[in-house]
GROMACS .gro file of C-alpha atoms in nm:
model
  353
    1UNK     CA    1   0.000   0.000   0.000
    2UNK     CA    2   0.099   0.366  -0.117
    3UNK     CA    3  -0.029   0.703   0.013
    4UNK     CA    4   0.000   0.956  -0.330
    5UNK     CA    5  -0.048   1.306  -0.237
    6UNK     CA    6  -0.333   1.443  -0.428
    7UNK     CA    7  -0.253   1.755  -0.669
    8UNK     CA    8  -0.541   1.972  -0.522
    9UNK     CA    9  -0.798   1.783  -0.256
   10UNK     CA   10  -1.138   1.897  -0.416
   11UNK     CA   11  -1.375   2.067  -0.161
   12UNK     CA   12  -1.614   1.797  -0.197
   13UNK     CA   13  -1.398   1.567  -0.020
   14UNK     CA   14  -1.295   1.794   0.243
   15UNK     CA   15  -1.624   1.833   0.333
   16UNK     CA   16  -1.734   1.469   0.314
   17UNK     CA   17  -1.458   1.398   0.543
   18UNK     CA   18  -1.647   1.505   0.858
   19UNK     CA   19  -1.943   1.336   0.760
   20UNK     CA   20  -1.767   0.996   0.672
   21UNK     CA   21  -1.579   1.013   0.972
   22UNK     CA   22  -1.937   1.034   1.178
   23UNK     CA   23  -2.110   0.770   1.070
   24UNK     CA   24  -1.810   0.554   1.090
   25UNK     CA   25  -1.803   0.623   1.475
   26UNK     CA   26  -2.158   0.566   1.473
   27UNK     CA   27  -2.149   0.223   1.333
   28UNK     CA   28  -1.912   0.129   1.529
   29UNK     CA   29  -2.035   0.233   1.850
   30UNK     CA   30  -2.367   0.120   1.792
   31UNK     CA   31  -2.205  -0.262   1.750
   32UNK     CA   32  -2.057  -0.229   2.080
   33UNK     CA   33  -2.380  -0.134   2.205
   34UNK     CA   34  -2.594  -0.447   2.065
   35UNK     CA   35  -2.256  -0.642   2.213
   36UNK     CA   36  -2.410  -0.551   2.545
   37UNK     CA   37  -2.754  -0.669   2.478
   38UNK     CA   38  -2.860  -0.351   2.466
   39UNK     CA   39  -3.109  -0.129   2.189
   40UNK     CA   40  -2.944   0.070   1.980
   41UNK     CA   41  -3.239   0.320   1.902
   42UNK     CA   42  -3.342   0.375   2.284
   43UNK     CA   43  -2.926   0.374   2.381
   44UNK     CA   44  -2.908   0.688   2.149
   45UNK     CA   45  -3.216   0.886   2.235
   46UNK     CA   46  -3.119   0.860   2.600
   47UNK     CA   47  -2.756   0.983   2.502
   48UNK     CA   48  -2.856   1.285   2.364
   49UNK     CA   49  -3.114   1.364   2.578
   50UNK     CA   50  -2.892   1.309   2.897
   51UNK     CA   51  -2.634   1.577   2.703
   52UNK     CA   52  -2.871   1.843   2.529
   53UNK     CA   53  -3.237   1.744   2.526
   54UNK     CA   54  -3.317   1.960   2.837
   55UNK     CA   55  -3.151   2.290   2.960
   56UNK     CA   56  -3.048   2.114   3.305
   57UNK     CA   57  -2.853   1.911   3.039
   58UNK     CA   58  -2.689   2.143   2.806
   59UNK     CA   59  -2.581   2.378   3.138
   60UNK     CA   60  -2.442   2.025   3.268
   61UNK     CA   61  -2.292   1.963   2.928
   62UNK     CA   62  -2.123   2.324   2.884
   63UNK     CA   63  -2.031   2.296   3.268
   64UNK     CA   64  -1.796   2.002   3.141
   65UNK     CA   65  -1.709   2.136   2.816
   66UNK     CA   66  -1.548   2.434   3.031
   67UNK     CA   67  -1.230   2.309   3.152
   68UNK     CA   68  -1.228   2.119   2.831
   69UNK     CA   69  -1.227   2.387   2.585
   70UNK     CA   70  -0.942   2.571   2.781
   71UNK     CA   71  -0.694   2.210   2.782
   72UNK     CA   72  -0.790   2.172   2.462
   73UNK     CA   73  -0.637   2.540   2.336
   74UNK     CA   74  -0.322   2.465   2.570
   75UNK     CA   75  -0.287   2.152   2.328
   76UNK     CA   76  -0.388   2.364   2.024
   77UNK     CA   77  -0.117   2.642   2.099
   78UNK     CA   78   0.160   2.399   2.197
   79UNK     CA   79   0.107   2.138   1.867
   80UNK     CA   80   0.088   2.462   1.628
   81UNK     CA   81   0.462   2.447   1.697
   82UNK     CA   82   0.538   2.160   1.740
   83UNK     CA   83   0.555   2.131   2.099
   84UNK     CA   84   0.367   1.826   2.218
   85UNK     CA   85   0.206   1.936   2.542
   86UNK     CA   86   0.100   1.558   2.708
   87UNK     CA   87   0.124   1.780   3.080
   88UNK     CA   88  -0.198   1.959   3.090
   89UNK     CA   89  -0.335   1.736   3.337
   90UNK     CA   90  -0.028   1.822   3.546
   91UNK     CA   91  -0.039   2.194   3.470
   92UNK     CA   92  -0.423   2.209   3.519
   93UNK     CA   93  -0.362   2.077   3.902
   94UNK     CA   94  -0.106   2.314   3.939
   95UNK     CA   95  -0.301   2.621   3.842
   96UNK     CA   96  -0.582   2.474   4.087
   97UNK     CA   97  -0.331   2.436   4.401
   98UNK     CA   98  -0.198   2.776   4.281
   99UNK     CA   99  -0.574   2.933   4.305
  100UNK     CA  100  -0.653   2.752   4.615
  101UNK     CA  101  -0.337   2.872   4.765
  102UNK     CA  102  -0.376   3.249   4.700
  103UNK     CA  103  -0.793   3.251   4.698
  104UNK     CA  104  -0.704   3.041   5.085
  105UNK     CA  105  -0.423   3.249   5.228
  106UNK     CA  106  -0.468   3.256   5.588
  107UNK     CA  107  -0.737   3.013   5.664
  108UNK     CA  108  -0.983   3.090   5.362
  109UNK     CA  109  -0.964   3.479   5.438
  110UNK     CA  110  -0.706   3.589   5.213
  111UNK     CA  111  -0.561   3.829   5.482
  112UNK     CA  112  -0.855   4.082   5.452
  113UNK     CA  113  -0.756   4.173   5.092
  114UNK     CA  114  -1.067   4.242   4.875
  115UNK     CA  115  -1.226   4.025   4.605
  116UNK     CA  116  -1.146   4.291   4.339
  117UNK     CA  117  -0.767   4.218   4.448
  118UNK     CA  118  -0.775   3.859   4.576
  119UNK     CA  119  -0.931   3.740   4.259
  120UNK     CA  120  -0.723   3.852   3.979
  121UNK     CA  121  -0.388   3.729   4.162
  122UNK     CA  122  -0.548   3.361   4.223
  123UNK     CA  123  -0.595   3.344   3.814
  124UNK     CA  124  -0.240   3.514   3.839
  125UNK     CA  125  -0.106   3.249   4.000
  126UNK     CA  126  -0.267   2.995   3.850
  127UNK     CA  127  -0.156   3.085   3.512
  128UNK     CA  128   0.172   3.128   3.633
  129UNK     CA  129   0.183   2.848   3.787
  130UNK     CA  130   0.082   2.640   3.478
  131UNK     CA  131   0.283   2.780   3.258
  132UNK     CA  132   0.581   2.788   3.449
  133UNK     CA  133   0.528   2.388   3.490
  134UNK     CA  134   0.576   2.369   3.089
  135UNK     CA  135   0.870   2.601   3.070
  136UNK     CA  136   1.118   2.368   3.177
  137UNK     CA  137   1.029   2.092   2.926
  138UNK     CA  138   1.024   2.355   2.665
  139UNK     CA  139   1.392   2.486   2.751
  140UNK     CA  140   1.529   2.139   2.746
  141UNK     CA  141   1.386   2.086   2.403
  142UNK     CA  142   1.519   2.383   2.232
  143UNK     CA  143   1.840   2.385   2.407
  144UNK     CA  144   1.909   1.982   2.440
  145UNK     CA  145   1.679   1.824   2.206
  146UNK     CA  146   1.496   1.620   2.542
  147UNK     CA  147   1.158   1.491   2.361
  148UNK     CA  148   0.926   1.692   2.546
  149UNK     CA  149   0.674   1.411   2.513
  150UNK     CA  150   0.829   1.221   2.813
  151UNK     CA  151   0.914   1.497   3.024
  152UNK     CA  152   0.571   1.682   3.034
  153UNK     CA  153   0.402   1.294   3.058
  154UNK     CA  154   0.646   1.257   3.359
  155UNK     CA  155   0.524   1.597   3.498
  156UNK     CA  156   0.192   1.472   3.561
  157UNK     CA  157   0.279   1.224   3.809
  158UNK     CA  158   0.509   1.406   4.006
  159UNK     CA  159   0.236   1.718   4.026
  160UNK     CA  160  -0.015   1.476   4.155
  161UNK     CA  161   0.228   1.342   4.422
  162UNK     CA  162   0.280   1.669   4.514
  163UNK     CA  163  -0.072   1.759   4.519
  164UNK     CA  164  -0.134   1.452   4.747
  165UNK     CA  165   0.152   1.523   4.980
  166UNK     CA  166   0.012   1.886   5.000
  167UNK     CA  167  -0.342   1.842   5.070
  168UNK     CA  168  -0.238   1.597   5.349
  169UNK     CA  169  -0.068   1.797   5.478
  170UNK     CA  170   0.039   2.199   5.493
  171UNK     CA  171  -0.279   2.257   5.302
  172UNK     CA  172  -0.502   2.036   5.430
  173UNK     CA  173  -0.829   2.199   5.528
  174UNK     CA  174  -0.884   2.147   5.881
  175UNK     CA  175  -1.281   2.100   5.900
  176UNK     CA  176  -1.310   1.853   5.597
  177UNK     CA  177  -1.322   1.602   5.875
  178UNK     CA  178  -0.970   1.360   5.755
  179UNK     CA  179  -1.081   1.427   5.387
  180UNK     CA  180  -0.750   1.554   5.170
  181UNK     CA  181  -0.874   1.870   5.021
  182UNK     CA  182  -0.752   2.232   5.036
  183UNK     CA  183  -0.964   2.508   5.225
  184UNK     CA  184  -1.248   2.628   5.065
  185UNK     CA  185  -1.282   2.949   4.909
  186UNK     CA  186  -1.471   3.233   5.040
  187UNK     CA  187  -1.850   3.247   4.861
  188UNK     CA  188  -1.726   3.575   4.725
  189UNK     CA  189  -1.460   3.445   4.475
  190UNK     CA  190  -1.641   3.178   4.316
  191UNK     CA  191  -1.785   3.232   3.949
  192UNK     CA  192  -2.114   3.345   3.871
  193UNK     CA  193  -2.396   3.111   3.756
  194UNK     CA  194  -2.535   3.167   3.428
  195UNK     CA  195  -2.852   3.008   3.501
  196UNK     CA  196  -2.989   3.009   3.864
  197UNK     CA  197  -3.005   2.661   4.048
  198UNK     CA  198  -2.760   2.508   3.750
  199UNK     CA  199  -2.382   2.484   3.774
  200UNK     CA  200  -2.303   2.610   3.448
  201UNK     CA  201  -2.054   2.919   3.528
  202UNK     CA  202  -1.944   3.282   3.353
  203UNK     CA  203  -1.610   3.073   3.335
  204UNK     CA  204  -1.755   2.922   3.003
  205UNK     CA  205  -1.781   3.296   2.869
  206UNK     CA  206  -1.397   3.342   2.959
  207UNK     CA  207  -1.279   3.029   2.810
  208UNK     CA  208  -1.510   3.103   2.467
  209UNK     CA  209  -1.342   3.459   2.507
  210UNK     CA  210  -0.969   3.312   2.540
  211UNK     CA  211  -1.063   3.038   2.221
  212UNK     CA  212  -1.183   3.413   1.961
  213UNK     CA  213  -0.830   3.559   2.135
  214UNK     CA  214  -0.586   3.268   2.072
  215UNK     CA  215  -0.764   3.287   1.717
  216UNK     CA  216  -0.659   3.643   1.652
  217UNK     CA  217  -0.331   3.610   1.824
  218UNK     CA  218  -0.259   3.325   1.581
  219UNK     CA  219  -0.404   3.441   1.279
  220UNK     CA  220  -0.305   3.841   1.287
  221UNK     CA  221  -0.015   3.876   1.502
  222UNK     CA  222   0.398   3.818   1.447
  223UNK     CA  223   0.389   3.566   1.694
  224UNK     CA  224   0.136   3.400   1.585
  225UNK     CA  225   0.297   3.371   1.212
  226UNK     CA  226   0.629   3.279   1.397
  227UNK     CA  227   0.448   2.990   1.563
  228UNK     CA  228   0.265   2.848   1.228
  229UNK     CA  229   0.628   2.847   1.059
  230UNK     CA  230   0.798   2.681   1.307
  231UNK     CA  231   0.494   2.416   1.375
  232UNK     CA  232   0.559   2.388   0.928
  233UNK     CA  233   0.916   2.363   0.923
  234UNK     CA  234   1.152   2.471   1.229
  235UNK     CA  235   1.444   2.474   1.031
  236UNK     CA  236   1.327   2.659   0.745
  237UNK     CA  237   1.176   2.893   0.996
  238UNK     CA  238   1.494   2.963   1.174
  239UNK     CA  239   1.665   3.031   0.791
  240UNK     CA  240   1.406   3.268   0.721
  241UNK     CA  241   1.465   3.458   1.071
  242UNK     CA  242   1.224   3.309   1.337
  243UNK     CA  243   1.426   3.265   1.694
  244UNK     CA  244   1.302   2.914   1.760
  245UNK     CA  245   1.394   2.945   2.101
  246UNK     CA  246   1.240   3.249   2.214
  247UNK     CA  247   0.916   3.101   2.006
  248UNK     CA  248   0.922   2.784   2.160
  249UNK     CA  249   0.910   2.969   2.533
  250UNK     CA  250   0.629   3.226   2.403
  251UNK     CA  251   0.431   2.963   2.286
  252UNK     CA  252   0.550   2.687   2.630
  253UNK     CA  253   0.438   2.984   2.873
  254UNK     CA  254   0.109   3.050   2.661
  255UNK     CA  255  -0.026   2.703   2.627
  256UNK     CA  256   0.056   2.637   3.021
  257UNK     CA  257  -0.111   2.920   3.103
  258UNK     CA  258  -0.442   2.835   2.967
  259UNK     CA  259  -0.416   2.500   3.145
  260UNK     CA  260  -0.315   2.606   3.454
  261UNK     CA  261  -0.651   2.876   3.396
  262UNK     CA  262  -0.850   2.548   3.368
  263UNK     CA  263  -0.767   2.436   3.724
  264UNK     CA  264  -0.850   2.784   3.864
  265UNK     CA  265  -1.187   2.809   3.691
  266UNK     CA  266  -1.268   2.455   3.803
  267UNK     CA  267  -1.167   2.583   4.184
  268UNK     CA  268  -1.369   2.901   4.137
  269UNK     CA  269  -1.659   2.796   3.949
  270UNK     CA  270  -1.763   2.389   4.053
  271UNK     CA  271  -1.572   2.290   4.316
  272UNK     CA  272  -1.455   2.542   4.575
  273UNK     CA  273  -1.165   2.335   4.656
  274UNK     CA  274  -0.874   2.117   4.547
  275UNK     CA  275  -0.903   1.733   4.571
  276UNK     CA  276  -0.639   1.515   4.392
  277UNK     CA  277  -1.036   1.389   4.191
  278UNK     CA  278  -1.124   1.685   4.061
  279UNK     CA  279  -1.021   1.611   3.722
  280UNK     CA  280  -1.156   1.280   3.544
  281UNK     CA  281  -0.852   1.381   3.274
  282UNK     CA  282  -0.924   1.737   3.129
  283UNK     CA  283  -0.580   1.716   3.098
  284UNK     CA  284  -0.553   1.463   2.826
  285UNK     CA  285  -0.914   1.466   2.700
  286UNK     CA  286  -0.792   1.864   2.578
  287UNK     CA  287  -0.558   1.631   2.331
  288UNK     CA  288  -0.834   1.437   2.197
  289UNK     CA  289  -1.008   1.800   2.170
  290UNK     CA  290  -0.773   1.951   1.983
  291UNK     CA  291  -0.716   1.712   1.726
  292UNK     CA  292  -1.082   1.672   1.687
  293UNK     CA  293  -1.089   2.051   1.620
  294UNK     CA  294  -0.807   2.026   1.359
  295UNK     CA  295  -0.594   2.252   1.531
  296UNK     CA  296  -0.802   2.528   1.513
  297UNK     CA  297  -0.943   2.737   1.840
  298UNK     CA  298  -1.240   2.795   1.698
  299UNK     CA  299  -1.318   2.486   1.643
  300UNK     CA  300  -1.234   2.386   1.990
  301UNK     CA  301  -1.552   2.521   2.129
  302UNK     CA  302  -1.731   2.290   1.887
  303UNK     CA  303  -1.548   1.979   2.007
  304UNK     CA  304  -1.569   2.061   2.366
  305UNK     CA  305  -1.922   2.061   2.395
  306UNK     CA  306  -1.953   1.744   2.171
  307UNK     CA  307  -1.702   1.551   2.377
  308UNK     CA  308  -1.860   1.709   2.716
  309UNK     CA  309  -2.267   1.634   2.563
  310UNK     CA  310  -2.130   1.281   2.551
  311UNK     CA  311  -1.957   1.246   2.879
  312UNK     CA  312  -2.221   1.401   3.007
  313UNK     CA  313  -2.509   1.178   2.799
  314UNK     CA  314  -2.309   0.866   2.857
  315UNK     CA  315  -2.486   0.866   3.240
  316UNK     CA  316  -2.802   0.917   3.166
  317UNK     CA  317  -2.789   0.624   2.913
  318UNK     CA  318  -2.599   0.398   3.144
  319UNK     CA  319  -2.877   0.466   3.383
  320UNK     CA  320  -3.155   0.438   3.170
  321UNK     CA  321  -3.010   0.130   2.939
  322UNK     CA  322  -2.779  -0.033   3.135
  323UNK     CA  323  -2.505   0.046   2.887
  324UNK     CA  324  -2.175   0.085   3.062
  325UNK     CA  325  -2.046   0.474   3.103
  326UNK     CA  326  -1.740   0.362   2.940
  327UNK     CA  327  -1.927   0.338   2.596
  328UNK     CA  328  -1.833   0.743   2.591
  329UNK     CA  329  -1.475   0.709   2.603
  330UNK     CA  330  -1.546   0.443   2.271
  331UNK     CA  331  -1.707   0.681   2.079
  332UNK     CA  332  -1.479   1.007   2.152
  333UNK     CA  333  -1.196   0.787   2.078
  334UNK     CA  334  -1.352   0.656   1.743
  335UNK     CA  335  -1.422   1.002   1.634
  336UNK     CA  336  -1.051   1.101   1.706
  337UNK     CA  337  -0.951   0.802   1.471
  338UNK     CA  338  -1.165   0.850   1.192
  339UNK     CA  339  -1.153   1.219   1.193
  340UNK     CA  340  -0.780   1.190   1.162
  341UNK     CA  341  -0.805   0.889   0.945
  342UNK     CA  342  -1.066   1.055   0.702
  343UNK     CA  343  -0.858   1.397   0.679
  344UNK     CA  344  -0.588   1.139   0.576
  345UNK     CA  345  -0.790   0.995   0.310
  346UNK     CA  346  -0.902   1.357   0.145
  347UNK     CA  347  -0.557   1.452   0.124
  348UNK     CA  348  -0.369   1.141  -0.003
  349UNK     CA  349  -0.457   0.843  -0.267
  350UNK     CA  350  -0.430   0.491  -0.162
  351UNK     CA  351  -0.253   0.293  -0.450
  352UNK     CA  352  -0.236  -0.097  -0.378
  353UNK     CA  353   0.086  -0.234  -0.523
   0.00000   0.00000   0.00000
């Protein structure tokens, strides 16, 4: 077998792509789910309904599709260069511990400092904190060629140790009777609600705000030209004048950033607190995200709330059905693979020798 590049992919194809790629996932899924003795037609309806046939569902769906859609531009802005973030689970706890930290200074009071202060330095420091967790893989890539890969993948474990050694002990909360979790922050510094008695959060509007601005910053700025050439071609990039290095750590400190922002809006806006469960892998489901969304930040909104609706579906229809939960991680996975396999296919021939 032979992949041929194809002269000029027609538009047709491009756009058939998507569509191929869905009802691939769909036929396979839907075997799994007569595998378990189940209906396919009833396992479905109760999917989608569980994820966005009610509007306790779709603010349950965009409350997941939050943290989601801010991994998933730390793994956009990292790959357009080349940089393969695997840390953003990592870097998402340490923004968290970072919020908790500053939002829980002095026994949940924060000193007496107001909100209007208090708050911006805990998403301070939770940026900072994230993207300073990245940095060091990034310098030992562009100075000693380490394969970043391993060393951000390594990151996440030794976070979560550290979270765990933390929140039993110097931060430990006190009243959360033997529980490991961080204090609580005050009521004043959590997120708003963007529909009373729901948990959907104004942290949604900032991430959807954050995906039009890493758009922009990509599309219309120097840096963001500097990080499509060196994602293209790093060497040819570096002939023609980019400073890989100084790109590389622009683009290391950005894409940290925005994780380490998921773990403070997940602290502010759901849970209040760090506990080393918060996160059923944002981290690595902002991968799947980003791929999904070719790349593109736009598109990440999109693919967050898909992945979230089904996450979020998935229970309903394991309740309902019977089906088990982990028919969601199936699908999402199956739509990563024949996405990536049907972009494949509208860009190359297959010639059988």
């Amino acid at each position: 077998m032979r992949l041929d590049k194809r002269a000029a992919p027609s538009a047709l194809a491009l756009s058939l792509a998507p569509v191929g790629a869905v009802v691939f996932t769909l036929a396979v899924s839907s075997l799994l789910v007569l595998w378990a003795g189940a209906p396919v037609g009833p396992t479905w309806g109760h999917l989608v309904r569980g994820g966005f046939g009610s509007v306790f569902a779709w603010t349950e769906t965009l409350t997941r599709a939050t943290p989601l859609i801010l991994t998933g531009l730390a793994a956009t802005a990292a790959f357009k260069a080349r940089l393969f973030n695997i840390g953003a689970e990592g870097q998402l706890y340490a923004g968290a511990l970072a919020a908790a930290a500053v939002g829980g200074l002095h026994g949940g009071e924060g000193f007496g400092l107001p909100v209007a202060v208090l708050f911006p330095l805990m998403v301070l420091a939770a940026a900072a904190a994230g993207a300073l967790l990245l940095l060091g893989p990034a310098l030992l890539k562009a100075r000693l060629g380490v394969d970043e890969v391993v060393t951000t993948l390594l990151l996440n474990f030794i976070v979560l140790l550290g979270v765990s050694a933390l929140l039993d002990g110097p931060m430990k909360d006190p009243a959360a009777l033997g529980w490991p979790q961080s204090v609580a922050l005050k009521d004043e510094l959590s997120l708003g609600r963007l529909v009373e008695g729901a948990r959907a959060h104004t942290g949604l509007l900032a991430a959807a705000a954050l995906s039009i601005g890493l758009w922009a910053l990509l599309k219309f700025t120097t840096f963001g030209f500097d990080v499509r050439a060196l994602g293209a071609n790093a060497r040819a990039a570096a002939f023609a004048g980019v400073r890989v290095t100084r790109t590389l750590v622009g683009v290391a400190l950005l894409s940290g950033a925005l994780a380490g922002l998921a773990g403070a809006v997940e602290v502010a806006g759901r849970t209040g607190y760090v506990t080393l469960d918060m996160s059923p892998g944002y981290g690595y489901s902002g991968i799947v995200i980003a791929m999904l969304a070719g790349l593109h930040p736009l598109g990440v909104l999109a693919a967050s709330v898909f992945v979230a609706g089904v996450l979020v579906g998935a229970d309903s229809m394991s309740r309902a059905i019977g089906v088990p939960t982990y028919i969601a991680d199936v699908i999402v996975a199956a739509s990563l693979l024949s996405v990536l396999v049907a972009a494949l296919l509208a860009q190359y021939r297959v010639r059988w020798r």
